[in-house]
Short mmCIF file of C-alpha atoms and ligand atoms in Angstrom, two decimals:
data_model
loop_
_atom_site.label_atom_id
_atom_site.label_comp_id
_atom_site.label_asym_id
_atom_site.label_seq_id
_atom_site.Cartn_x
_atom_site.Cartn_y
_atom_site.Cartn_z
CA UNK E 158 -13.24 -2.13 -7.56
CA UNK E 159 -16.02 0.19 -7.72
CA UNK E 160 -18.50 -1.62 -5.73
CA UNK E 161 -15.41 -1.85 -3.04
CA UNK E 162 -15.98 1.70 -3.18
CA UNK E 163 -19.54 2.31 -2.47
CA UNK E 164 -19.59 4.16 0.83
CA UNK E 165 -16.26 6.04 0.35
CA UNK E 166 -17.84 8.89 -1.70
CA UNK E 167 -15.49 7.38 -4.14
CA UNK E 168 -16.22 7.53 -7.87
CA UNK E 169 -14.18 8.05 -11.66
CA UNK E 170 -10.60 8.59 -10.08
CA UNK E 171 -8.58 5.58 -7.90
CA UNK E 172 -9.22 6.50 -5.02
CA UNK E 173 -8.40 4.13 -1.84
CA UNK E 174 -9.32 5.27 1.31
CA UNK E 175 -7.45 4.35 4.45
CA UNK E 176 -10.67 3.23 6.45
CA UNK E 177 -14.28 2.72 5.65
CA UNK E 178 -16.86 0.91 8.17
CA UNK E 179 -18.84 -1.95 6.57
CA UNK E 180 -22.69 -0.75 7.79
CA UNK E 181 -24.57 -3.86 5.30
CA UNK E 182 -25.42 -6.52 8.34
CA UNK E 183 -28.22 -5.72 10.80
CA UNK E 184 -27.06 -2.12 11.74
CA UNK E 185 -30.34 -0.63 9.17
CA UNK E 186 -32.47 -2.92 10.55
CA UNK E 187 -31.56 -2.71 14.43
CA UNK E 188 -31.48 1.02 14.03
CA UNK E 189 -35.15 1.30 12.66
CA UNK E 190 -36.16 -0.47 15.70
CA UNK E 191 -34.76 2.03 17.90
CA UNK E 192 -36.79 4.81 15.70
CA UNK E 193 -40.03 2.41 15.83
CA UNK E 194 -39.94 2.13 19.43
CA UNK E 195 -38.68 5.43 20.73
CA UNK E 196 -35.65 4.37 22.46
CA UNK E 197 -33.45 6.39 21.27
CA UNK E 198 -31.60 7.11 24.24
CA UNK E 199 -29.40 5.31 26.38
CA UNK E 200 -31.89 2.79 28.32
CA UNK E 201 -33.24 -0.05 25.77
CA UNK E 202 -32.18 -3.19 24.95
CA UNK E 203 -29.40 -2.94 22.85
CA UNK E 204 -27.26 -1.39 25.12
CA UNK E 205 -27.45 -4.35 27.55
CA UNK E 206 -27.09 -6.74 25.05
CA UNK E 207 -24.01 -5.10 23.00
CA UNK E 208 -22.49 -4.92 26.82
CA UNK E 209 -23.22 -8.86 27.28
CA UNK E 210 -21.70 -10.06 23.80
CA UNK E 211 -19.06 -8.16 23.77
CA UNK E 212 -18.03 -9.32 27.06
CA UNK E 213 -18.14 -12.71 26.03
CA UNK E 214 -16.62 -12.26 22.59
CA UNK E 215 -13.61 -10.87 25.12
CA UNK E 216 -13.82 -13.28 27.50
CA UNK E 217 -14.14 -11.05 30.42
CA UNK E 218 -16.80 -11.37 33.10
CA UNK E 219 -18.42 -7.24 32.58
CA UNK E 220 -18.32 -4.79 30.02
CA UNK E 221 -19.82 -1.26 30.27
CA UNK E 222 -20.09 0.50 27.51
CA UNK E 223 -19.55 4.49 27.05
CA UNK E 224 -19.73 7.27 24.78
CA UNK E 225 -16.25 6.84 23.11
CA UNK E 226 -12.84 5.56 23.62
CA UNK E 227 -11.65 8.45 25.85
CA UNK E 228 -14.50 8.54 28.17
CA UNK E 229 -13.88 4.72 28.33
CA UNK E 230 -10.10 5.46 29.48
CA UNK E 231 -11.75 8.35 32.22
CA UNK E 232 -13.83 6.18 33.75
CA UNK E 233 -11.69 2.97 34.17
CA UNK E 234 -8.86 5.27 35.67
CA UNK E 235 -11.56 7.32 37.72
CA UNK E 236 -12.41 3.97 38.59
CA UNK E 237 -9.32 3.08 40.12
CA UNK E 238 -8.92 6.55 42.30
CA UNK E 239 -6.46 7.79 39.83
CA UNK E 240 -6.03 11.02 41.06
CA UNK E 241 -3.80 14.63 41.21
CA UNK E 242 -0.83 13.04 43.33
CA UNK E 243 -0.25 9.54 40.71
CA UNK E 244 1.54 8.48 38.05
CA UNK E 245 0.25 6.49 35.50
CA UNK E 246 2.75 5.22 32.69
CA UNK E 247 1.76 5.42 29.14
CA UNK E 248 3.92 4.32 26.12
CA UNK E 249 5.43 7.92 24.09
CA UNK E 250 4.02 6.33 21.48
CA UNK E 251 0.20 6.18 20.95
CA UNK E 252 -2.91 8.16 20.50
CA UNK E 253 -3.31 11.25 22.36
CA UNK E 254 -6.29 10.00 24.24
CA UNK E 255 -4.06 7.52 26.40
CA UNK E 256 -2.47 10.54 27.78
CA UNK E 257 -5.17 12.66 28.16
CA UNK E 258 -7.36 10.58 29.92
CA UNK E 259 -4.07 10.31 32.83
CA UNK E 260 -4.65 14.39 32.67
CA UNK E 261 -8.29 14.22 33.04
CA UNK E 262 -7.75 12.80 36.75
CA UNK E 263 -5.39 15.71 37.17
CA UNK E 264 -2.14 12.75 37.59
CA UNK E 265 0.83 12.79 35.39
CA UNK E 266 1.50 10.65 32.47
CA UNK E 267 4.74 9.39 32.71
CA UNK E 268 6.78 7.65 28.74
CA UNK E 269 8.02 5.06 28.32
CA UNK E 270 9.69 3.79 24.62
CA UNK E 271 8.46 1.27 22.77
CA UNK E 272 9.60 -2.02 21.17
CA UNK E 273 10.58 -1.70 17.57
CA UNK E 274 8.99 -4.59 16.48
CA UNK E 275 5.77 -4.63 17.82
CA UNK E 276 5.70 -0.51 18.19
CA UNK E 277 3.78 -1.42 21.48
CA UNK E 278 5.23 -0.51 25.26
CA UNK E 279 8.71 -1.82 25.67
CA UNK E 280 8.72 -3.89 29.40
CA UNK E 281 12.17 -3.93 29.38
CA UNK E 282 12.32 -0.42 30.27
CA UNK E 283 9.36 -0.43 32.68
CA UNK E 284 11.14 -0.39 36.10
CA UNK E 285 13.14 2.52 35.17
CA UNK E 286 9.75 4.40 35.08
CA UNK E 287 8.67 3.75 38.50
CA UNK E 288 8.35 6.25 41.51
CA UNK E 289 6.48 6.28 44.58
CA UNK E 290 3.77 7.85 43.10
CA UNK E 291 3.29 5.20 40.30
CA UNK E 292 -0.48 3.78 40.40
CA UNK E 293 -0.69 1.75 36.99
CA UNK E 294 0.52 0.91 33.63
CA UNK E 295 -1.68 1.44 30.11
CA UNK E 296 0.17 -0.82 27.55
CA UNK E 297 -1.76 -0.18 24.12
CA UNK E 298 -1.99 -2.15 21.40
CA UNK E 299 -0.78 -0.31 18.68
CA UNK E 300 -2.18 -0.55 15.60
CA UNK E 301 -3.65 -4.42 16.60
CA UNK E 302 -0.80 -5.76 17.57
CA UNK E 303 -0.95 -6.39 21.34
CA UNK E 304 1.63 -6.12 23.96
CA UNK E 305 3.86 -8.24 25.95
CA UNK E 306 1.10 -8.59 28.57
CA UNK E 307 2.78 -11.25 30.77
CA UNK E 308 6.06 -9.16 31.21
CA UNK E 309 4.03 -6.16 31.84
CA UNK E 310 1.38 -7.72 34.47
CA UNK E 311 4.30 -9.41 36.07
CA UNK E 312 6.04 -6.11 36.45
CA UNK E 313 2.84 -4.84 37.65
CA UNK E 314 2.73 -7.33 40.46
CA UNK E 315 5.87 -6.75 41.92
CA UNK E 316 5.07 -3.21 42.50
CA UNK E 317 1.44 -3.78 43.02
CA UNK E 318 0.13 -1.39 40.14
CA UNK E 319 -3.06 -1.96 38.33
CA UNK E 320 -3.28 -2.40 34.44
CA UNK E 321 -5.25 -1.19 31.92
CA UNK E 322 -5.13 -1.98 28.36
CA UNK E 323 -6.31 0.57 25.76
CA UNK E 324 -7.13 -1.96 23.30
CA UNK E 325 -8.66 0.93 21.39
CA UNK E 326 -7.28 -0.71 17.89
CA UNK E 327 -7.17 -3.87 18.85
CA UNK E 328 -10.55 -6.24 18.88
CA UNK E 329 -10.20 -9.43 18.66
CA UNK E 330 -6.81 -9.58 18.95
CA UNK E 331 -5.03 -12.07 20.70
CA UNK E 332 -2.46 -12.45 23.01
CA UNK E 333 -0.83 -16.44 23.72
CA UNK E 334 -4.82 -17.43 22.88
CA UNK E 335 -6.48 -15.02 24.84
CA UNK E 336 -8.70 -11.80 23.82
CA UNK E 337 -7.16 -8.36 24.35
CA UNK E 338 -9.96 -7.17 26.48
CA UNK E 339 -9.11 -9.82 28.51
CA UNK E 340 -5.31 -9.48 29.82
CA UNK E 341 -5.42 -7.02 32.62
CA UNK E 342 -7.37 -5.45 35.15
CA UNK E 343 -9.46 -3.40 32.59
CA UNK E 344 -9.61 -3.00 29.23
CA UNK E 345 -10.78 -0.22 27.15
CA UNK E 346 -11.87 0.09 23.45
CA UNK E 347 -13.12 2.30 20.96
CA UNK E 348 -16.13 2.23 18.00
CA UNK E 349 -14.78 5.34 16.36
CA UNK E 350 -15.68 4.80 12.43
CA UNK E 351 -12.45 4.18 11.09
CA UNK E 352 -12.10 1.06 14.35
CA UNK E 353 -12.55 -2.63 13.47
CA UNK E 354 -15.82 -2.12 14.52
CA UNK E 355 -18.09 1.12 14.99
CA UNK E 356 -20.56 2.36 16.29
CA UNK E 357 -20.04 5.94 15.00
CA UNK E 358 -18.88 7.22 18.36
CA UNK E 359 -18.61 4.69 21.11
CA UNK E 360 -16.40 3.21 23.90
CA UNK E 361 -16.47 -0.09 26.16
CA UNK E 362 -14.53 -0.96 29.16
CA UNK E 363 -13.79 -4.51 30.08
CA UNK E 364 -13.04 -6.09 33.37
CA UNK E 365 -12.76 -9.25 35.48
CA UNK E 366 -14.01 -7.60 38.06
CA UNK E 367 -17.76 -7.04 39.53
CA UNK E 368 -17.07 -3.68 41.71
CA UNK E 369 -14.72 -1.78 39.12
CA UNK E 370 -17.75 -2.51 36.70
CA UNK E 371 -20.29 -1.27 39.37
CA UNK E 372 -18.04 1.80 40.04
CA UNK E 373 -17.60 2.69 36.17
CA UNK E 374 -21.59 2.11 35.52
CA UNK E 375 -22.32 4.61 38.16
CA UNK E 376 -19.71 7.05 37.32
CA UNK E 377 -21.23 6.86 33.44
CA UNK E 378 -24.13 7.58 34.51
CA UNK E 379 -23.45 11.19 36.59
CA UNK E 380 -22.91 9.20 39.53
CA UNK E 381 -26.47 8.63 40.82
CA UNK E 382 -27.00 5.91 43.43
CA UNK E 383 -28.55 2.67 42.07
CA UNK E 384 -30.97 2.63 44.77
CA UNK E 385 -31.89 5.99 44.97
CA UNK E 386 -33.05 8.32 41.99
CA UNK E 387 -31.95 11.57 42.22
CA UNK E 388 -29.42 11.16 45.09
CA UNK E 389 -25.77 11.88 43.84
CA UNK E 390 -23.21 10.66 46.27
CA UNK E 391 -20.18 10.91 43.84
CA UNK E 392 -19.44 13.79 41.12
CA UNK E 393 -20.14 11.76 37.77
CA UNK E 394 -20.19 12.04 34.36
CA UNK E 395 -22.55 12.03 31.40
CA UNK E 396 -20.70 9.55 28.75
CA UNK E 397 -23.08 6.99 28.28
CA UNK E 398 -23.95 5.30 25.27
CA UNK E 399 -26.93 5.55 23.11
CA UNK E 400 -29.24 2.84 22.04
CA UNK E 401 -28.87 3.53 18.40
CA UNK E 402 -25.10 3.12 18.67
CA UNK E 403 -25.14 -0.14 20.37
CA UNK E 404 -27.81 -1.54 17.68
CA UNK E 405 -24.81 -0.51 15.44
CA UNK E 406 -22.39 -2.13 17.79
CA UNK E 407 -24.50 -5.53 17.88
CA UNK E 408 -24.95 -5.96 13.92
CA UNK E 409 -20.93 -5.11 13.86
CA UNK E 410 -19.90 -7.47 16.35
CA UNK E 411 -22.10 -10.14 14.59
CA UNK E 412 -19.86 -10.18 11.87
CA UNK E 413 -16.24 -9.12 13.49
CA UNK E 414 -14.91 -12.55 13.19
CA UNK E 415 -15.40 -12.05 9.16
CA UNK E 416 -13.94 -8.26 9.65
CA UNK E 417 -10.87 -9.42 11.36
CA UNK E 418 -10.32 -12.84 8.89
CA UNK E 419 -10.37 -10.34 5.88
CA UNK E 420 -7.77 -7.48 7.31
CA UNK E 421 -5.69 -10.44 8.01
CA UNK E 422 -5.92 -11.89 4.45
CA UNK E 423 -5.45 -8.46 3.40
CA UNK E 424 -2.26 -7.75 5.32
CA UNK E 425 -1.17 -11.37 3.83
CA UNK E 426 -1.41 -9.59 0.45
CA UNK E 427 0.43 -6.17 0.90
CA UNK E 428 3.09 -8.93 2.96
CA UNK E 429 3.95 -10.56 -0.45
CA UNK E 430 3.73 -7.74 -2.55
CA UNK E 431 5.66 -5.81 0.04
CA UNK E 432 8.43 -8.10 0.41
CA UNK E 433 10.54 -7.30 -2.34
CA UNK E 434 10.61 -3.37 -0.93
CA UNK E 435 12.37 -4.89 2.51
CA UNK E 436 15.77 -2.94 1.79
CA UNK E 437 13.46 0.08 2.27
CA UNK E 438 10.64 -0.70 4.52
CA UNK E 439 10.20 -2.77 7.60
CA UNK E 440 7.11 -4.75 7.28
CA UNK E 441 4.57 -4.90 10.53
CA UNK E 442 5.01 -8.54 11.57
CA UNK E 443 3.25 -10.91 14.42
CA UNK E 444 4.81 -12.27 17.37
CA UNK E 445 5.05 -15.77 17.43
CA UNK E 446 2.96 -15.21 20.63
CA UNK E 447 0.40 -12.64 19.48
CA UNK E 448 -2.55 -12.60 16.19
CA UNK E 449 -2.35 -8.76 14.97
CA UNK E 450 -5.89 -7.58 14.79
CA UNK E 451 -4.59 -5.10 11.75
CA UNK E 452 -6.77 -2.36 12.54
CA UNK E 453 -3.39 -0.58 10.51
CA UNK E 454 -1.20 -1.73 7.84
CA UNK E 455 2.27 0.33 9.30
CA UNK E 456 5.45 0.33 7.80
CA UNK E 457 8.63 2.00 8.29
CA UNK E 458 10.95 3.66 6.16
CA UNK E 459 14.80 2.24 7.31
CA UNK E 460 17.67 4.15 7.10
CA UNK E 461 18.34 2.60 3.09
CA UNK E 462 15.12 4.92 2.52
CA UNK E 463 17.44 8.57 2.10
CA UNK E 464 14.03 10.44 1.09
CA UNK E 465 11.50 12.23 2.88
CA UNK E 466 8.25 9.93 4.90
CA UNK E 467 5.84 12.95 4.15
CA UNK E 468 7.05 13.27 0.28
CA UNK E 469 6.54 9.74 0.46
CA UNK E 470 3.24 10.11 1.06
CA UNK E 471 2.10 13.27 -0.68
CA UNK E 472 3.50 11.40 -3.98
CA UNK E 473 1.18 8.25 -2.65
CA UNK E 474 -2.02 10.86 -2.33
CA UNK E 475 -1.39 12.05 -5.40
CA UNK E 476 -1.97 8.55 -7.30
CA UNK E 477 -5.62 8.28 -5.15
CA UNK E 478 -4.24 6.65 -1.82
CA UNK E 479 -4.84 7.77 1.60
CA UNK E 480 -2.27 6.88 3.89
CA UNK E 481 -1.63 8.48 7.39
CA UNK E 482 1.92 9.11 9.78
CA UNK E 483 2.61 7.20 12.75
CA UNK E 484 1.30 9.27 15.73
CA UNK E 485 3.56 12.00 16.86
CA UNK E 486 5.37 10.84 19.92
CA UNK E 487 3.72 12.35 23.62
CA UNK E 488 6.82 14.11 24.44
CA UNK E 489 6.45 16.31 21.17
CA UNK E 490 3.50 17.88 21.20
CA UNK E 491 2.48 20.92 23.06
CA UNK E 492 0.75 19.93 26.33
CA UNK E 493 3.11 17.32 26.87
CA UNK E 494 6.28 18.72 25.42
CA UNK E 495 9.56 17.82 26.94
CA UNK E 496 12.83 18.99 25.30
CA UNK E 497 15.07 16.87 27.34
CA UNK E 498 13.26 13.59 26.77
CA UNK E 499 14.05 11.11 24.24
CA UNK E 500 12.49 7.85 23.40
CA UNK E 501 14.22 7.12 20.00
CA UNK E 502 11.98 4.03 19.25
CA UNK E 503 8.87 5.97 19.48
CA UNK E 504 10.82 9.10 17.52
CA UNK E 505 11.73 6.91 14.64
CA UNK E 506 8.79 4.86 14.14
CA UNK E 507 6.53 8.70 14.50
CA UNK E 508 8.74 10.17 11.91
CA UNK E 509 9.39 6.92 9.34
CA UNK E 510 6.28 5.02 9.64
CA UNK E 511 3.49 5.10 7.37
CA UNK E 512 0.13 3.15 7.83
CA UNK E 513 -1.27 2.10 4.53
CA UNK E 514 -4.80 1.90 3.40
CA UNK E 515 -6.73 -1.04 5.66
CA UNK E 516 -10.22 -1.60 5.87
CA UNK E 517 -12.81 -4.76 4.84
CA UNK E 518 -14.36 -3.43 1.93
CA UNK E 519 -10.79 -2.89 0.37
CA UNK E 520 -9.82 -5.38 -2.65
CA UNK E 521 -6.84 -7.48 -2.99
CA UNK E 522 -6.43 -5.44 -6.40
CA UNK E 523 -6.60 -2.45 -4.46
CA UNK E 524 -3.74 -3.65 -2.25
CA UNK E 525 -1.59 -4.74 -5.42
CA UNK E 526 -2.13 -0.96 -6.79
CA UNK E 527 -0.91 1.03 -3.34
CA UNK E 528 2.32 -1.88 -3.19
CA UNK E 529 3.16 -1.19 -7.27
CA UNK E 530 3.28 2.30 -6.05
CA UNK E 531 4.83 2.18 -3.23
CA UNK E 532 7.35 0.65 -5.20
CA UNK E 533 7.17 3.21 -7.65
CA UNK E 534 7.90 6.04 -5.92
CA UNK E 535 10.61 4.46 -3.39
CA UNK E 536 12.46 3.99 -6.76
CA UNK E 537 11.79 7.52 -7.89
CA UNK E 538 12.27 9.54 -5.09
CA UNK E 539 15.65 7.72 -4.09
CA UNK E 540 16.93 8.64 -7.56
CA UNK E 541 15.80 11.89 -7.03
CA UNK E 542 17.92 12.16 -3.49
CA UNK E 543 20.81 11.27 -5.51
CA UNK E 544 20.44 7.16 -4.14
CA UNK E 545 21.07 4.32 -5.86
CA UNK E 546 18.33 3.64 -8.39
CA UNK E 547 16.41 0.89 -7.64
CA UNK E 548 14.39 -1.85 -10.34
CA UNK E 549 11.11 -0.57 -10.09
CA UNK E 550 7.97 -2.57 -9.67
CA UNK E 551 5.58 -0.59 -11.05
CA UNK E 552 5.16 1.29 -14.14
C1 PLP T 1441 -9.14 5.73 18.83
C2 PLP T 1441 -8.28 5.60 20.03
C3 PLP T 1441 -8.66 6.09 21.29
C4 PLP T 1441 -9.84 7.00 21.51
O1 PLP T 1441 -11.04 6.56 21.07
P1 PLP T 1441 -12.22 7.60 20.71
O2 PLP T 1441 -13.39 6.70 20.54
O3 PLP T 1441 -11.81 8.31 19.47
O4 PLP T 1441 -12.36 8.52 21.87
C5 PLP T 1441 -7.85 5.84 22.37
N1 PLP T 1441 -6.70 5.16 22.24
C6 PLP T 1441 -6.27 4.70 21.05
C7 PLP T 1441 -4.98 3.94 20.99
C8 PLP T 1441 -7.03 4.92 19.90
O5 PLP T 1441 -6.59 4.50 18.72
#
């Protein structure tokens, strides 16, 4: 328990933290020999090589990598000539870099709801989203659980719109055997610390395809021409990555296959202990076509739960656990606001869902301590609300 801890700035109190990046591989040693040699920057050979393996750990063809997981998003779309005049569709629920990066072209974002029980873009209601204007879908897989990529690509097709995961949570996941990263026209991911891997701040695009890769390498790199230093044919960014962050990203991808077998094991764990709580939470669960990369333990209060999520939670804080809400919905913050829309999958699972403490380094004790009080305080609070009490599972 306390050696699970080291890292965390954890020490007397229980205190569980809801992410914590495993750094004890190669990162120390593949970082000194960025300081030895003075590439520090981003030319050296770490960069190339974190591009190559991660490629082929996705099963794409390219991948060029990027500063973060938004500048990742930019450049695919700025890739594809997303600009002021397009749509782009983007599920209500997610992260508010899916959005923003739609914004950053100057094109409109357009919501669509998502499907209750993967919480991931619901293609059943695609169609209805569709204008003229419409250039491409971003499906996102939520928490590590991917989408229903063939329904969306086949959607796609028949209105010849290009597709971009933001697979931003979701390494290694899989969808019917195949890699997210993989399962569209690009995909894009982030190495954010609190990710399934890091590389403090970093970002990755993958694609099938040879120019889109050519076009986002230039565009990373303030859109100079390969054959001509200095020239700048193209307005460009700066959001490349650094070689210290892809010697990070090398050592963690060496061991992601290790990563993703123990969040899996772990989300085993809070599944039994869990179970018993089903009259008042919904458990995340796989479908039978997907593996859930668990980058996020979420569940959701159901209507049986007559008490407050954020009470919930404060309660949970207040016994040393970290947990975190589901992502406010698009349509309710402030530069997307929109009174008159309503997605009520995305607007239940942003005000009801809770994502529990998930990270490698976290024990299976650990995991029976946040479920006992869970428990706990589901029992208490619905007493307090006036509920019916409930057996309680912890003390
Ligand atoms: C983390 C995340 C991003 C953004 O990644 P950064 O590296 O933080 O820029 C984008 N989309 C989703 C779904 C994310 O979770």
């Amino acid at each position: 328990m306390v050696r699970s801890m080291k890292g965390c700035g954890m020490t007397r109190k229980k205190s569980i933290a809801m992410a914590c990046p495993v750094l004890d591989g190669n990162e120390k040693k593949y970082v000194l020999e960025c300081l030895d040699s003075g590439w520090i920057s981003s030319i050296g050979r770490f960069v190339e090589l974190f591009e190559r393996e991660f490629a082929r750990y996705c099963g794409s063809n390219h991948a060029v990598s990027c500063s973060n997981g938004t500048s990742a998003l930019h450049l695919a779309l700025a890739a594809l000539d997303v600009g002021p005049e397009d749509e782009v569709i983007v599920p209500a629920l997610t992260y508010v870099a899916t959005a923003n990066a739609v914004r950053y072209c100057g094109a409109k974002p357009v919501f669509v709801d998502s499907e209750p029980r993967t919480m991931t873009l619901d293609p059943q209601l695609l169609e209805g989203c569709i204008t003229r204007r419409t250039r491409g879908i971003i499906p996102v897989h939520l928490f590590g659980h991917p989408a229903d990529m063939d329904s969306i690509n086949s959607v796609a097709r028949r209105h010849g719109l290009f597709v971009v995961e933001d697979a931003a949570e979701a390494h290694g996941a899989l969808y019917r055997g195949r890699k997210a990263g993989s399962l569209a026209d690009a995909a894009t991911f982030s190495f954010y610390g609190n990710k399934i891997i890091t590389t403090g701040e970093g970002g990755m695009i993958t694609t099938s395809s040879a120019e889109l890769s050519e076009r986002m390498t230039i565009l990373r790199g303030q859109g100079v021409d390969p054959q001509r230093r200095y020239w700048f044919p193209v307005i460009g960014y700066n959001y490349r990555m650094t070689n210290i962050a892809a010697a990070i990203g090398v050592a963690q991808l060496e061991r992601i296959d290790r990563f993703l077998e123990l969040r899996l094991r772990l989300a085993a764990a809070y599944h039994a202990r869990l179970s018993p709580l089903g009259e008042f939470l919904q458990l995340p669960s796989e479908q039978p076509w997907a593996r859930h990369a668990y980058w996020s333990y979420t569940v959701i209060l159901r209507d049986a739960a007559c008490f407050d999520r954020d009470e919930l939670m404060d309660r949970l804080g207040r016994d040393g656990i970290e947990t975190r809400p589901v992502f406010y919905p698009m349509h309710t913050l402030p530069p997307y606001f929109d009174n008159h829309a309503r997605f009520p999958v995305a607007e239940n699972l942003g005000s009801r869902g809770i994502s529990l403490p998930m990270h490698a380094l976290l024990a299976e004790e650990d995991v029976t301590y946040v479920a006992d009080r869970l428990g706990y305080w589901c029992g208490q609070l619905t007493a307090l609300s006036g509920g019916t009490f409930v057996a309680l599972t912890g003390r």
